[in-house]
Amino acid sequence: EVQLVESGGGLVRPGGSLRLSCAASTSGLNAYAMNWVRQAPGRGLEWVSIISRGGTITQYGDSVKGRFIISRDSSNNMLYLQMNSLRAEDTALYYCAREAFTIWGRGTMVTVSA
Amino acid sequence: QSALTQPPSASGSPGQSVTISCTGSSSDVGAYNFVSWFQQLSGKAPKLVLYEVSKRPSGVPDRFSGSKSGNTASLTVSGLQTDDEAHYYCSSYAGGNKYVFGTGTKVTVL
Protein backbone atom coordinates (compact mmCIF):
# COMPACT_ATOMS: atom_id res chain seq x y z
CA GLU A 1 0.00 0.00 0.00
CA VAL A 2 1.19 3.51 -0.75
CA GLN A 3 2.81 5.40 2.11
CA LEU A 4 2.95 9.17 2.47
CA VAL A 5 5.91 10.95 4.04
CA GLU A 6 5.81 14.62 5.01
CA SER A 7 8.87 16.79 5.50
CA GLY A 8 9.89 20.42 5.82
CA GLY A 9 8.56 21.23 9.25
CA GLY A 10 10.52 23.17 11.82
CA LEU A 11 10.72 26.27 13.98
CA VAL A 12 9.92 29.58 12.30
CA ARG A 13 9.35 33.09 13.61
CA PRO A 14 5.96 34.80 13.32
CA GLY A 15 5.60 36.35 9.89
CA GLY A 16 7.99 33.85 8.37
CA SER A 17 7.53 31.25 5.68
CA LEU A 18 7.95 27.50 5.36
CA ARG A 19 7.35 24.96 2.60
CA LEU A 20 6.12 21.51 3.47
CA SER A 21 6.52 18.52 1.17
CA CYS A 22 4.69 15.21 0.91
CA ALA A 23 6.15 12.26 -0.99
CA ALA A 24 4.50 8.99 -1.88
CA SER A 25 6.26 5.65 -1.75
CA THR A 26 4.84 4.73 -5.15
CA SER A 27 3.47 6.64 -8.10
CA GLY A 28 0.10 6.74 -6.37
CA LEU A 29 -0.13 10.50 -5.75
CA ASN A 30 -0.90 11.61 -9.27
CA ALA A 31 -4.22 9.80 -9.65
CA TYR A 32 -5.81 11.40 -6.62
CA ALA A 33 -6.78 14.72 -5.14
CA MET A 34 -4.64 15.49 -2.09
CA ASN A 35 -5.26 17.25 1.19
CA TRP A 36 -3.37 18.90 3.99
CA VAL A 37 -4.80 18.54 7.48
CA ARG A 38 -3.29 19.94 10.67
CA GLN A 39 -3.55 19.22 14.36
CA ALA A 40 -2.44 21.72 16.97
CA PRO A 41 -0.87 20.18 20.10
CA GLY A 42 -3.59 18.55 22.19
CA ARG A 43 -6.28 19.72 19.80
CA GLY A 44 -8.48 18.27 17.07
CA LEU A 45 -8.06 17.91 13.34
CA GLU A 46 -8.46 20.91 11.05
CA TRP A 47 -8.75 20.63 7.28
CA VAL A 48 -6.31 23.02 5.62
CA SER A 49 -6.35 22.62 1.86
CA ILE A 50 -7.09 20.42 -1.13
CA ILE A 51 -5.72 20.19 -4.67
CA SER A 52 -7.30 18.32 -7.57
CA ARG A 53 -5.62 15.49 -9.46
CA GLY A 54 -4.48 17.77 -12.23
CA GLY A 55 -3.57 20.59 -9.88
CA THR A 56 -5.95 23.06 -11.49
CA ILE A 57 -8.42 23.29 -8.64
CA THR A 58 -7.43 24.31 -5.12
CA GLN A 59 -9.33 25.26 -2.00
CA TYR A 60 -8.40 26.41 1.47
CA GLY A 61 -9.79 26.60 4.94
CA ASP A 62 -10.81 30.06 6.10
CA SER A 63 -7.97 30.30 8.63
CA VAL A 64 -5.23 29.90 5.99
CA LYS A 65 -6.80 31.34 2.85
CA GLY A 66 -4.60 34.03 1.34
CA ARG A 67 -1.52 32.87 3.27
CA PHE A 68 -1.00 29.24 2.24
CA ILE A 69 -0.58 27.84 -1.26
CA ILE A 70 -1.01 24.18 -2.14
CA SER A 71 0.67 22.77 -5.23
CA ARG A 72 1.83 19.50 -6.71
CA ASP A 73 4.54 18.29 -9.05
CA SER A 74 3.19 15.31 -10.96
CA SER A 75 6.55 14.60 -12.59
CA ASN A 76 8.11 14.07 -9.17
CA ASN A 77 5.01 12.66 -7.48
CA MET A 78 5.18 15.40 -4.83
CA LEU A 79 2.70 17.55 -2.93
CA TYR A 80 3.61 20.89 -1.37
CA LEU A 81 2.24 23.47 1.03
CA GLN A 82 3.80 26.92 0.92
CA MET A 83 3.00 28.65 4.19
CA ASN A 84 3.49 32.42 4.39
CA SER A 85 2.80 35.05 7.04
CA LEU A 86 2.89 32.37 9.68
CA ARG A 87 1.24 32.97 13.04
CA ALA A 88 1.53 31.31 16.42
CA GLU A 89 -1.84 29.67 15.84
CA ASP A 90 -0.42 27.84 12.81
CA THR A 91 1.67 25.73 15.18
CA ALA A 92 0.58 22.17 14.51
CA LEU A 93 1.42 18.75 13.16
CA TYR A 94 0.71 18.89 9.43
CA TYR A 95 -0.51 15.75 7.69
CA CYS A 96 -0.91 15.09 4.00
CA ALA A 97 -3.82 12.80 3.20
CA ARG A 98 -4.97 11.18 0.02
CA GLU A 99 -8.34 11.91 -1.56
CA ALA A 100 -11.25 11.19 0.79
CA PHE A 101 -8.66 10.93 3.59
CA THR A 102 -8.11 7.27 2.87
CA ILE A 103 -4.36 7.33 3.54
CA TRP A 104 -2.42 9.63 5.87
CA GLY A 105 1.23 10.36 6.42
CA ARG A 106 2.78 10.59 9.88
CA GLY A 107 2.94 14.35 9.79
CA THR A 108 5.59 17.04 10.08
CA MET A 109 5.65 19.49 12.99
CA VAL A 110 5.55 23.23 12.44
CA THR A 111 6.24 25.54 15.36
CA VAL A 112 5.75 29.27 15.00
CA SER A 113 7.40 31.12 17.85
CA ALA A 114 9.63 34.09 18.50
CA GLN B 1 -16.73 27.04 8.45
CA SER B 2 -17.40 25.88 12.01
CA ALA B 3 -16.20 22.55 13.33
CA LEU B 4 -18.75 19.78 13.62
CA THR B 5 -19.84 19.19 17.21
CA GLN B 6 -18.95 15.94 18.97
CA PRO B 7 -19.21 15.04 22.66
CA PRO B 8 -15.79 15.37 24.31
CA SER B 9 -15.90 11.89 25.76
CA ALA B 10 -17.71 8.56 25.68
CA SER B 11 -17.08 5.29 27.45
CA GLY B 12 -18.18 1.71 27.74
CA SER B 13 -17.13 -1.61 29.20
CA PRO B 14 -15.58 -4.35 27.07
CA GLY B 15 -18.25 -5.99 24.96
CA GLN B 16 -20.65 -3.08 25.23
CA SER B 17 -21.49 -0.54 22.53
CA VAL B 18 -20.73 3.15 22.37
CA THR B 19 -22.30 5.68 20.02
CA ILE B 20 -20.75 9.03 19.14
CA SER B 21 -22.72 11.84 17.55
CA CYS B 22 -21.47 14.40 15.07
CA THR B 23 -23.69 17.43 14.59
CA GLY B 24 -23.26 19.84 11.74
CA SER B 25 -25.62 21.92 9.67
CA SER B 26 -27.72 21.85 6.53
CA SER B 27 -24.61 23.06 4.68
CA ASP B 28 -22.44 20.07 5.49
CA VAL B 29 -23.66 16.91 7.26
CA GLY B 30 -27.27 17.54 6.30
CA ALA B 31 -26.47 18.30 2.68
CA TYR B 32 -24.16 15.48 1.68
CA ASN B 33 -23.68 11.78 2.34
CA PHE B 34 -19.94 12.35 2.53
CA VAL B 35 -19.44 11.87 6.25
CA SER B 36 -16.33 10.01 7.32
CA TRP B 37 -15.06 8.80 10.67
CA PHE B 38 -11.47 8.46 11.81
CA GLN B 39 -9.80 6.67 14.68
CA GLN B 40 -6.68 8.25 16.12
CA LEU B 41 -4.69 6.16 18.54
CA SER B 42 -2.41 8.01 20.92
CA GLY B 43 0.57 9.47 19.08
CA LYS B 44 -0.53 8.07 15.72
CA ALA B 45 -1.95 9.45 12.50
CA PRO B 46 -5.71 9.24 11.99
CA LYS B 47 -7.10 6.12 10.33
CA LEU B 48 -10.26 6.05 8.23
CA VAL B 49 -12.86 3.69 9.72
CA LEU B 50 -16.02 4.76 7.87
CA TYR B 51 -16.72 6.77 4.72
CA GLU B 52 -19.87 7.91 2.96
CA VAL B 53 -21.73 7.67 6.28
CA SER B 54 -21.67 3.90 6.70
CA LYS B 55 -19.17 2.24 4.37
CA ARG B 56 -16.18 0.43 5.85
CA PRO B 57 -12.74 0.42 4.21
CA SER B 58 -11.14 -2.95 3.73
CA GLY B 59 -9.85 -4.32 7.00
CA VAL B 60 -12.15 -2.37 9.30
CA PRO B 61 -14.27 -4.78 11.37
CA ASP B 62 -18.04 -4.70 11.10
CA ARG B 63 -18.16 -3.68 14.75
CA PHE B 64 -17.89 -0.16 13.36
CA SER B 65 -21.11 1.17 11.88
CA GLY B 66 -22.48 4.55 10.92
CA SER B 67 -25.72 6.35 10.24
CA LYS B 68 -27.06 9.81 9.57
CA SER B 69 -30.27 11.64 10.32
CA GLY B 70 -30.71 15.22 9.29
CA ASN B 71 -27.71 17.25 10.38
CA THR B 72 -26.36 14.60 12.74
CA ALA B 73 -24.23 11.60 11.92
CA SER B 74 -23.38 8.82 14.34
CA LEU B 75 -20.66 6.23 14.78
CA THR B 76 -21.38 3.09 16.79
CA VAL B 77 -18.65 0.79 17.99
CA SER B 78 -20.11 -2.53 19.08
CA GLY B 79 -18.40 -5.22 21.11
CA LEU B 80 -15.94 -2.72 22.55
CA GLN B 81 -12.37 -3.88 22.83
CA THR B 82 -9.46 -2.31 24.67
CA ASP B 83 -7.85 -1.58 21.29
CA ASP B 84 -10.80 0.70 20.48
CA GLU B 85 -9.66 3.22 23.09
CA ALA B 86 -8.78 6.28 21.00
CA HIS B 87 -9.94 9.67 19.80
CA TYR B 88 -12.59 9.56 17.09
CA TYR B 89 -13.22 12.36 14.63
CA CYS B 90 -15.93 12.86 12.06
CA SER B 91 -15.62 14.89 8.91
CA SER B 92 -18.02 16.09 6.26
CA TYR B 93 -17.87 17.56 2.82
CA ALA B 94 -19.10 21.14 3.08
CA GLY B 95 -19.52 22.08 -0.56
CA GLY B 96 -17.24 24.14 -2.75
CA ASN B 97 -14.42 21.60 -2.39
CA LYS B 98 -14.25 22.30 1.33
CA TYR B 99 -14.23 19.88 4.24
CA VAL B 100 -14.81 20.25 7.94
CA PHE B 101 -13.79 18.03 10.85
CA GLY B 102 -15.51 17.37 14.13
CA THR B 103 -14.23 18.45 17.52
CA GLY B 104 -13.27 14.90 18.46
CA THR B 105 -14.42 12.37 21.04
CA LYS B 106 -12.20 10.47 23.43
CA VAL B 107 -13.50 6.92 23.82
CA THR B 108 -12.50 5.16 26.99
CA VAL B 109 -12.89 1.43 27.51
CA LEU B 110 -13.62 0.96 31.20
mmCIF file of C-alpha atoms in Angstrom:
data_model
loop_
_atom_site.group_PDB
_atom_site.id
_atom_site.type_symbol
_atom_site.label_atom_id
_atom_site.label_comp_id
_atom_site.label_asym_id
_atom_site.label_seq_id
_atom_site.Cartn_x
_atom_site.Cartn_y
_atom_site.Cartn_z
ATOM 1 C CA GLU A 1 0.000 0.000 0.000
ATOM 2 C CA VAL A 2 1.192 3.509 -0.747
ATOM 3 C CA GLN A 3 2.809 5.398 2.113
ATOM 4 C CA LEU A 4 2.951 9.173 2.467
ATOM 5 C CA VAL A 5 5.905 10.947 4.043
ATOM 6 C CA GLU A 6 5.810 14.620 5.014
ATOM 7 C CA SER A 7 8.871 16.789 5.503
ATOM 8 C CA GLY A 8 9.891 20.417 5.817
ATOM 9 C CA GLY A 9 8.556 21.234 9.250
ATOM 10 C CA GLY A 10 10.518 23.171 11.820
ATOM 11 C CA LEU A 11 10.716 26.272 13.978
ATOM 12 C CA VAL A 12 9.922 29.580 12.302
ATOM 13 C CA ARG A 13 9.349 33.092 13.613
ATOM 14 C CA PRO A 14 5.959 34.803 13.318
ATOM 15 C CA GLY A 15 5.598 36.349 9.889
ATOM 16 C CA GLY A 16 7.995 33.854 8.373
ATOM 17 C CA SER A 17 7.525 31.247 5.680
ATOM 18 C CA LEU A 18 7.950 27.501 5.362
ATOM 19 C CA ARG A 19 7.350 24.956 2.600
ATOM 20 C CA LEU A 20 6.124 21.505 3.471
ATOM 21 C CA SER A 21 6.520 18.519 1.169
ATOM 22 C CA CYS A 22 4.694 15.211 0.912
ATOM 23 C CA ALA A 23 6.153 12.265 -0.992
ATOM 24 C CA ALA A 24 4.495 8.989 -1.883
ATOM 25 C CA SER A 25 6.262 5.647 -1.751
ATOM 26 C CA THR A 26 4.843 4.727 -5.152
ATOM 27 C CA SER A 27 3.465 6.637 -8.099
ATOM 28 C CA GLY A 28 0.102 6.742 -6.371
ATOM 29 C CA LEU A 29 -0.133 10.495 -5.746
ATOM 30 C CA ASN A 30 -0.904 11.607 -9.266
ATOM 31 C CA ALA A 31 -4.215 9.797 -9.647
ATOM 32 C CA TYR A 32 -5.809 11.397 -6.616
ATOM 33 C CA ALA A 33 -6.775 14.717 -5.135
ATOM 34 C CA MET A 34 -4.636 15.485 -2.095
ATOM 35 C CA ASN A 35 -5.264 17.247 1.193
ATOM 36 C CA TRP A 36 -3.368 18.897 3.985
ATOM 37 C CA VAL A 37 -4.803 18.535 7.475
ATOM 38 C CA ARG A 38 -3.289 19.937 10.667
ATOM 39 C CA GLN A 39 -3.546 19.220 14.359
ATOM 40 C CA ALA A 40 -2.435 21.717 16.973
ATOM 41 C CA PRO A 41 -0.873 20.180 20.097
ATOM 42 C CA GLY A 42 -3.586 18.552 22.188
ATOM 43 C CA ARG A 43 -6.284 19.720 19.799
ATOM 44 C CA GLY A 44 -8.484 18.266 17.073
ATOM 45 C CA LEU A 45 -8.061 17.912 13.339
ATOM 46 C CA GLU A 46 -8.456 20.906 11.045
ATOM 47 C CA TRP A 47 -8.752 20.633 7.281
ATOM 48 C CA VAL A 48 -6.311 23.021 5.617
ATOM 49 C CA SER A 49 -6.348 22.619 1.863
ATOM 50 C CA ILE A 50 -7.091 20.415 -1.134
ATOM 51 C CA ILE A 51 -5.719 20.190 -4.675
ATOM 52 C CA SER A 52 -7.301 18.318 -7.570
ATOM 53 C CA ARG A 53 -5.617 15.494 -9.459
ATOM 54 C CA GLY A 54 -4.475 17.774 -12.225
ATOM 55 C CA GLY A 55 -3.572 20.588 -9.878
ATOM 56 C CA THR A 56 -5.947 23.062 -11.489
ATOM 57 C CA ILE A 57 -8.424 23.290 -8.641
ATOM 58 C CA THR A 58 -7.429 24.312 -5.123
ATOM 59 C CA GLN A 59 -9.329 25.264 -2.001
ATOM 60 C CA TYR A 60 -8.401 26.415 1.468
ATOM 61 C CA GLY A 61 -9.790 26.596 4.943
ATOM 62 C CA ASP A 62 -10.808 30.058 6.101
ATOM 63 C CA SER A 63 -7.968 30.296 8.626
ATOM 64 C CA VAL A 64 -5.232 29.904 5.993
ATOM 65 C CA LYS A 65 -6.801 31.342 2.855
ATOM 66 C CA GLY A 66 -4.599 34.029 1.341
ATOM 67 C CA ARG A 67 -1.520 32.872 3.268
ATOM 68 C CA PHE A 68 -1.005 29.237 2.245
ATOM 69 C CA ILE A 69 -0.578 27.842 -1.256
ATOM 70 C CA ILE A 70 -1.009 24.179 -2.142
ATOM 71 C CA SER A 71 0.672 22.769 -5.231
ATOM 72 C CA ARG A 72 1.829 19.499 -6.712
ATOM 73 C CA ASP A 73 4.538 18.294 -9.054
ATOM 74 C CA SER A 74 3.189 15.315 -10.956
ATOM 75 C CA SER A 75 6.546 14.603 -12.593
ATOM 76 C CA ASN A 76 8.111 14.065 -9.168
ATOM 77 C CA ASN A 77 5.012 12.664 -7.477
ATOM 78 C CA MET A 78 5.181 15.395 -4.833
ATOM 79 C CA LEU A 79 2.701 17.555 -2.926
ATOM 80 C CA TYR A 80 3.608 20.894 -1.367
ATOM 81 C CA LEU A 81 2.238 23.466 1.026
ATOM 82 C CA GLN A 82 3.797 26.917 0.925
ATOM 83 C CA MET A 83 3.004 28.651 4.195
ATOM 84 C CA ASN A 84 3.491 32.424 4.392
ATOM 85 C CA SER A 85 2.796 35.055 7.037
ATOM 86 C CA LEU A 86 2.894 32.368 9.681
ATOM 87 C CA ARG A 87 1.239 32.966 13.035
ATOM 88 C CA ALA A 88 1.530 31.312 16.419
ATOM 89 C CA GLU A 89 -1.837 29.669 15.838
ATOM 90 C CA ASP A 90 -0.422 27.843 12.809
ATOM 91 C CA THR A 91 1.672 25.733 15.180
ATOM 92 C CA ALA A 92 0.582 22.166 14.514
ATOM 93 C CA LEU A 93 1.421 18.754 13.160
ATOM 94 C CA TYR A 94 0.707 18.893 9.430
ATOM 95 C CA TYR A 95 -0.505 15.748 7.692
ATOM 96 C CA CYS A 96 -0.907 15.094 4.004
ATOM 97 C CA ALA A 97 -3.820 12.799 3.199
ATOM 98 C CA ARG A 98 -4.966 11.183 0.021
ATOM 99 C CA GLU A 99 -8.342 11.905 -1.563
ATOM 100 C CA ALA A 100 -11.254 11.190 0.792
ATOM 101 C CA PHE A 101 -8.661 10.933 3.592
ATOM 102 C CA THR A 102 -8.105 7.271 2.869
ATOM 103 C CA ILE A 103 -4.358 7.331 3.544
ATOM 104 C CA TRP A 104 -2.423 9.633 5.872
ATOM 105 C CA GLY A 105 1.226 10.361 6.419
ATOM 106 C CA ARG A 106 2.782 10.588 9.877
ATOM 107 C CA GLY A 107 2.938 14.349 9.786
ATOM 108 C CA THR A 108 5.592 17.038 10.083
ATOM 109 C CA MET A 109 5.648 19.487 12.995
ATOM 110 C CA VAL A 110 5.554 23.229 12.437
ATOM 111 C CA THR A 111 6.241 25.542 15.357
ATOM 112 C CA VAL A 112 5.746 29.274 14.999
ATOM 113 C CA SER A 113 7.400 31.119 17.847
ATOM 114 C CA ALA A 114 9.631 34.088 18.504
ATOM 115 C CA GLN B 1 -16.728 27.039 8.451
ATOM 116 C CA SER B 2 -17.401 25.878 12.012
ATOM 117 C CA ALA B 3 -16.197 22.550 13.331
ATOM 118 C CA LEU B 4 -18.753 19.785 13.622
ATOM 119 C CA THR B 5 -19.837 19.187 17.212
ATOM 120 C CA GLN B 6 -18.949 15.940 18.971
ATOM 121 C CA PRO B 7 -19.209 15.040 22.656
ATOM 122 C CA PRO B 8 -15.791 15.373 24.309
ATOM 123 C CA SER B 9 -15.902 11.886 25.757
ATOM 124 C CA ALA B 10 -17.708 8.556 25.683
ATOM 125 C CA SER B 11 -17.083 5.289 27.455
ATOM 126 C CA GLY B 12 -18.177 1.706 27.741
ATOM 127 C CA SER B 13 -17.126 -1.607 29.195
ATOM 128 C CA PRO B 14 -15.582 -4.346 27.067
ATOM 129 C CA GLY B 15 -18.252 -5.993 24.965
ATOM 130 C CA GLN B 16 -20.654 -3.075 25.225
ATOM 131 C CA SER B 17 -21.490 -0.540 22.526
ATOM 132 C CA VAL B 18 -20.728 3.154 22.372
ATOM 133 C CA THR B 19 -22.298 5.677 20.019
ATOM 134 C CA ILE B 20 -20.753 9.027 19.139
ATOM 135 C CA SER B 21 -22.719 11.844 17.555
ATOM 136 C CA CYS B 22 -21.474 14.403 15.066
ATOM 137 C CA THR B 23 -23.685 17.434 14.587
ATOM 138 C CA GLY B 24 -23.264 19.845 11.736
ATOM 139 C CA SER B 25 -25.621 21.919 9.668
ATOM 140 C CA SER B 26 -27.716 21.854 6.530
ATOM 141 C CA SER B 27 -24.610 23.058 4.677
ATOM 142 C CA ASP B 28 -22.442 20.068 5.486
ATOM 143 C CA VAL B 29 -23.657 16.909 7.257
ATOM 144 C CA GLY B 30 -27.269 17.543 6.297
ATOM 145 C CA ALA B 31 -26.467 18.302 2.679
ATOM 146 C CA TYR B 32 -24.157 15.480 1.683
ATOM 147 C CA ASN B 33 -23.681 11.784 2.343
ATOM 148 C CA PHE B 34 -19.938 12.352 2.533
ATOM 149 C CA VAL B 35 -19.439 11.874 6.247
ATOM 150 C CA SER B 36 -16.334 10.013 7.325
ATOM 151 C CA TRP B 37 -15.064 8.799 10.675
ATOM 152 C CA PHE B 38 -11.467 8.462 11.812
ATOM 153 C CA GLN B 39 -9.804 6.667 14.677
ATOM 154 C CA GLN B 40 -6.680 8.252 16.123
ATOM 155 C CA LEU B 41 -4.687 6.160 18.538
ATOM 156 C CA SER B 42 -2.410 8.006 20.921
ATOM 157 C CA GLY B 43 0.565 9.465 19.078
ATOM 158 C CA LYS B 44 -0.529 8.070 15.722
ATOM 159 C CA ALA B 45 -1.952 9.450 12.502
ATOM 160 C CA PRO B 46 -5.713 9.239 11.989
ATOM 161 C CA LYS B 47 -7.099 6.122 10.326
ATOM 162 C CA LEU B 48 -10.260 6.054 8.226
ATOM 163 C CA VAL B 49 -12.857 3.689 9.719
ATOM 164 C CA LEU B 50 -16.022 4.760 7.874
ATOM 165 C CA TYR B 51 -16.723 6.768 4.723
ATOM 166 C CA GLU B 52 -19.869 7.914 2.959
ATOM 167 C CA VAL B 53 -21.731 7.670 6.282
ATOM 168 C CA SER B 54 -21.672 3.903 6.703
ATOM 169 C CA LYS B 55 -19.169 2.237 4.370
ATOM 170 C CA ARG B 56 -16.184 0.430 5.846
ATOM 171 C CA PRO B 57 -12.740 0.418 4.211
ATOM 172 C CA SER B 58 -11.140 -2.953 3.733
ATOM 173 C CA GLY B 59 -9.848 -4.323 7.002
ATOM 174 C CA VAL B 60 -12.153 -2.367 9.305
ATOM 175 C CA PRO B 61 -14.268 -4.781 11.371
ATOM 176 C CA ASP B 62 -18.044 -4.700 11.097
ATOM 177 C CA ARG B 63 -18.162 -3.679 14.745
ATOM 178 C CA PHE B 64 -17.891 -0.156 13.361
ATOM 179 C CA SER B 65 -21.107 1.167 11.880
ATOM 180 C CA GLY B 66 -22.481 4.548 10.924
ATOM 181 C CA SER B 67 -25.716 6.346 10.241
ATOM 182 C CA LYS B 68 -27.056 9.814 9.574
ATOM 183 C CA SER B 69 -30.270 11.638 10.323
ATOM 184 C CA GLY B 70 -30.710 15.219 9.290
ATOM 185 C CA ASN B 71 -27.707 17.253 10.375
ATOM 186 C CA THR B 72 -26.364 14.599 12.740
ATOM 187 C CA ALA B 73 -24.229 11.597 11.918
ATOM 188 C CA SER B 74 -23.377 8.822 14.335
ATOM 189 C CA LEU B 75 -20.660 6.225 14.778
ATOM 190 C CA THR B 76 -21.383 3.092 16.787
ATOM 191 C CA VAL B 77 -18.647 0.789 17.993
ATOM 192 C CA SER B 78 -20.109 -2.534 19.079
ATOM 193 C CA GLY B 79 -18.402 -5.218 21.110
ATOM 194 C CA LEU B 80 -15.944 -2.717 22.553
ATOM 195 C CA GLN B 81 -12.371 -3.875 22.829
ATOM 196 C CA THR B 82 -9.462 -2.312 24.671
ATOM 197 C CA ASP B 83 -7.851 -1.584 21.286
ATOM 198 C CA ASP B 84 -10.804 0.701 20.477
ATOM 199 C CA GLU B 85 -9.664 3.218 23.092
ATOM 200 C CA ALA B 86 -8.782 6.275 21.001
ATOM 201 C CA HIS B 87 -9.940 9.666 19.800
ATOM 202 C CA TYR B 88 -12.586 9.560 17.093
ATOM 203 C CA TYR B 89 -13.220 12.362 14.628
ATOM 204 C CA CYS B 90 -15.931 12.856 12.059
ATOM 205 C CA SER B 91 -15.623 14.885 8.911
ATOM 206 C CA SER B 92 -18.020 16.088 6.263
ATOM 207 C CA TYR B 93 -17.867 17.565 2.825
ATOM 208 C CA ALA B 94 -19.098 21.139 3.083
ATOM 209 C CA GLY B 95 -19.516 22.080 -0.562
ATOM 210 C CA GLY B 96 -17.238 24.136 -2.755
ATOM 211 C CA ASN B 97 -14.419 21.603 -2.388
ATOM 212 C CA LYS B 98 -14.245 22.300 1.332
ATOM 213 C CA TYR B 99 -14.226 19.879 4.235
ATOM 214 C CA VAL B 100 -14.806 20.246 7.942
ATOM 215 C CA PHE B 101 -13.791 18.030 10.849
ATOM 216 C CA GLY B 102 -15.510 17.372 14.126
ATOM 217 C CA THR B 103 -14.228 18.453 17.521
ATOM 218 C CA GLY B 104 -13.269 14.903 18.457
ATOM 219 C CA THR B 105 -14.421 12.367 21.043
ATOM 220 C CA LYS B 106 -12.202 10.467 23.431
ATOM 221 C CA VAL B 107 -13.503 6.923 23.819
ATOM 222 C CA THR B 108 -12.495 5.157 26.994
ATOM 223 C CA VAL B 109 -12.895 1.429 27.513
ATOM 224 C CA LEU B 110 -13.621 0.965 31.195
#
